[in-house]
């Protein structure tokens, strides 16, 4: 019997009594339903190698491959689905992404036409302090908007910037500055309807370089600041405080996440997978 313990906050649940290596369809269906209900699931005390992490992740859909590194290959060449998130430096080179700095509120890769549905992050080395990952429930953030704001933003689309990571660094191949119209990225409705739950959620991606299509840059910034002030002040968040062996799965369609920074003298190592999206976000 799978055990589901909600965090008591607006999202998140800890799942136990799961045998990940031998997950039958009915156990998977329970996990999937819990995921749609709680948005973020945490499985503690796992011992997963990359093959079992990829196999469990694949139950949720086709996986994206990791971005190709500067060396021209995947981070783990025989497991292209695995991305490394880490501050560890080996032979003068970062073995993974995001370093040790704070990562701002974001959903993953919303700057593409069909953003990922889910990401899974598996904690392998964890610093003693810092590096918590915060999640927020974007259904609740939407529902809490003043009615006048819901009406005002209905039908508006926002351009999602593809040039920078959530820790602020410029991705390779992009310029420092673009005009709002030329900013690389895709636009999506500000209010989206979740394809599986049919619930509406606020869909923000990330703040930096975001632009509301058709507005002047100044008017777009004023409106986005107002919406983001509301999201930043929202009580509908929960922090994952990592332990080695935690596997965390989030629904990228109705949550944002951010990460606290941590001391670079400590090591943090996570292996990560990402489940492909198959439709364009729609209201
Ligand atoms: C990610 C991410 C946060 C973290 O993997 O998409 O934002 O806690 N990670 O490392
Ligand atoms: Mn992320």
mmCIF file of N, CA and C in Angstrom, residues 67-72 111 162-165 168-176 178 184:
data_model
loop_
_atom_site.group_PDB
_atom_site.id
_atom_site.type_symbol
_atom_site.label_atom_id
_atom_site.label_comp_id
_atom_site.label_asym_id
_atom_site.label_seq_id
_atom_site.Cartn_x
_atom_site.Cartn_y
_atom_site.Cartn_z
ATOM 1 N N UNK A 67 21.085 19.065 -22.096
ATOM 2 C CA UNK A 67 21.782 19.946 -23.042
ATOM 3 C C UNK A 67 23.210 19.443 -23.251
ATOM 4 N N UNK A 68 23.682 19.556 -24.490
ATOM 5 C CA UNK A 68 25.053 19.128 -24.802
ATOM 6 C C UNK A 68 26.022 20.135 -24.191
ATOM 7 N N UNK A 69 27.040 19.639 -23.515
ATOM 8 C CA UNK A 69 27.999 20.525 -22.842
ATOM 9 C C UNK A 69 28.998 21.131 -23.828
ATOM 10 N N UNK A 70 29.838 21.989 -23.277
ATOM 11 C CA UNK A 70 30.841 22.668 -24.114
ATOM 12 C C UNK A 70 31.805 21.680 -24.765
ATOM 13 N N UNK A 71 32.009 20.529 -24.105
ATOM 14 C CA UNK A 71 32.892 19.501 -24.669
ATOM 15 C C UNK A 71 32.266 18.776 -25.857
ATOM 16 N N UNK A 72 31.000 19.068 -26.193
ATOM 17 C CA UNK A 72 30.353 18.484 -27.355
ATOM 18 C C UNK A 72 29.655 17.168 -27.064
ATOM 19 N N UNK A 111 10.261 28.946 -22.242
ATOM 20 C CA UNK A 111 10.571 29.768 -23.418
ATOM 21 C C UNK A 111 10.562 28.957 -24.712
ATOM 22 N N UNK A 162 14.498 33.236 -23.421
ATOM 23 C CA UNK A 162 15.320 32.016 -23.443
ATOM 24 C C UNK A 162 16.809 32.286 -23.252
ATOM 25 N N UNK A 163 17.186 33.539 -22.981
ATOM 26 C CA UNK A 163 18.620 33.852 -23.030
ATOM 27 C C UNK A 163 19.369 33.572 -21.736
ATOM 28 N N UNK A 164 18.640 33.496 -20.590
ATOM 29 C CA UNK A 164 19.346 33.353 -19.308
ATOM 30 C C UNK A 164 18.812 32.183 -18.497
ATOM 31 N N UNK A 165 19.678 31.595 -17.675
ATOM 32 C CA UNK A 165 19.266 30.519 -16.782
ATOM 33 C C UNK A 165 18.614 31.116 -15.535
ATOM 34 N N UNK A 168 20.715 33.242 -13.548
ATOM 35 C CA UNK A 168 21.031 34.551 -14.116
ATOM 36 C C UNK A 168 22.120 34.551 -15.167
ATOM 37 N N UNK A 169 22.764 33.400 -15.413
ATOM 38 C CA UNK A 169 23.861 33.461 -16.385
ATOM 39 C C UNK A 169 23.325 33.382 -17.817
ATOM 40 N N UNK A 170 24.064 34.056 -18.694
ATOM 41 C CA UNK A 170 23.688 34.127 -20.107
ATOM 42 C C UNK A 170 24.013 32.793 -20.770
ATOM 43 N N UNK A 171 23.012 32.207 -21.455
ATOM 44 C CA UNK A 171 23.289 30.944 -22.154
ATOM 45 C C UNK A 171 24.199 31.214 -23.355
ATOM 46 N N UNK A 172 24.979 30.194 -23.745
ATOM 47 C CA UNK A 172 25.910 30.394 -24.868
ATOM 48 C C UNK A 172 25.147 30.715 -26.151
ATOM 49 N N UNK A 173 25.720 31.627 -26.918
ATOM 50 C CA UNK A 173 25.149 31.960 -28.215
ATOM 51 C C UNK A 173 24.167 33.118 -28.192
ATOM 52 N N UNK A 174 23.887 33.692 -27.009
ATOM 53 C CA UNK A 174 22.939 34.806 -26.936
ATOM 54 C C UNK A 174 23.644 36.121 -26.615
ATOM 55 N N UNK A 175 23.067 37.233 -27.117
ATOM 56 C CA UNK A 175 23.589 38.564 -26.812
ATOM 57 C C UNK A 175 23.065 39.025 -25.453
ATOM 58 N N UNK A 176 23.726 40.058 -24.887
ATOM 59 C CA UNK A 176 23.328 40.611 -23.581
ATOM 60 C C UNK A 176 21.930 41.230 -23.630
ATOM 61 N N UNK A 178 18.361 42.614 -25.916
ATOM 62 C CA UNK A 178 17.503 42.624 -27.107
ATOM 63 C C UNK A 178 16.375 43.622 -26.857
ATOM 64 N N UNK A 184 14.664 36.664 -27.737
ATOM 65 C CA UNK A 184 14.429 35.266 -28.145
ATOM 66 C C UNK A 184 13.568 34.520 -27.124
#
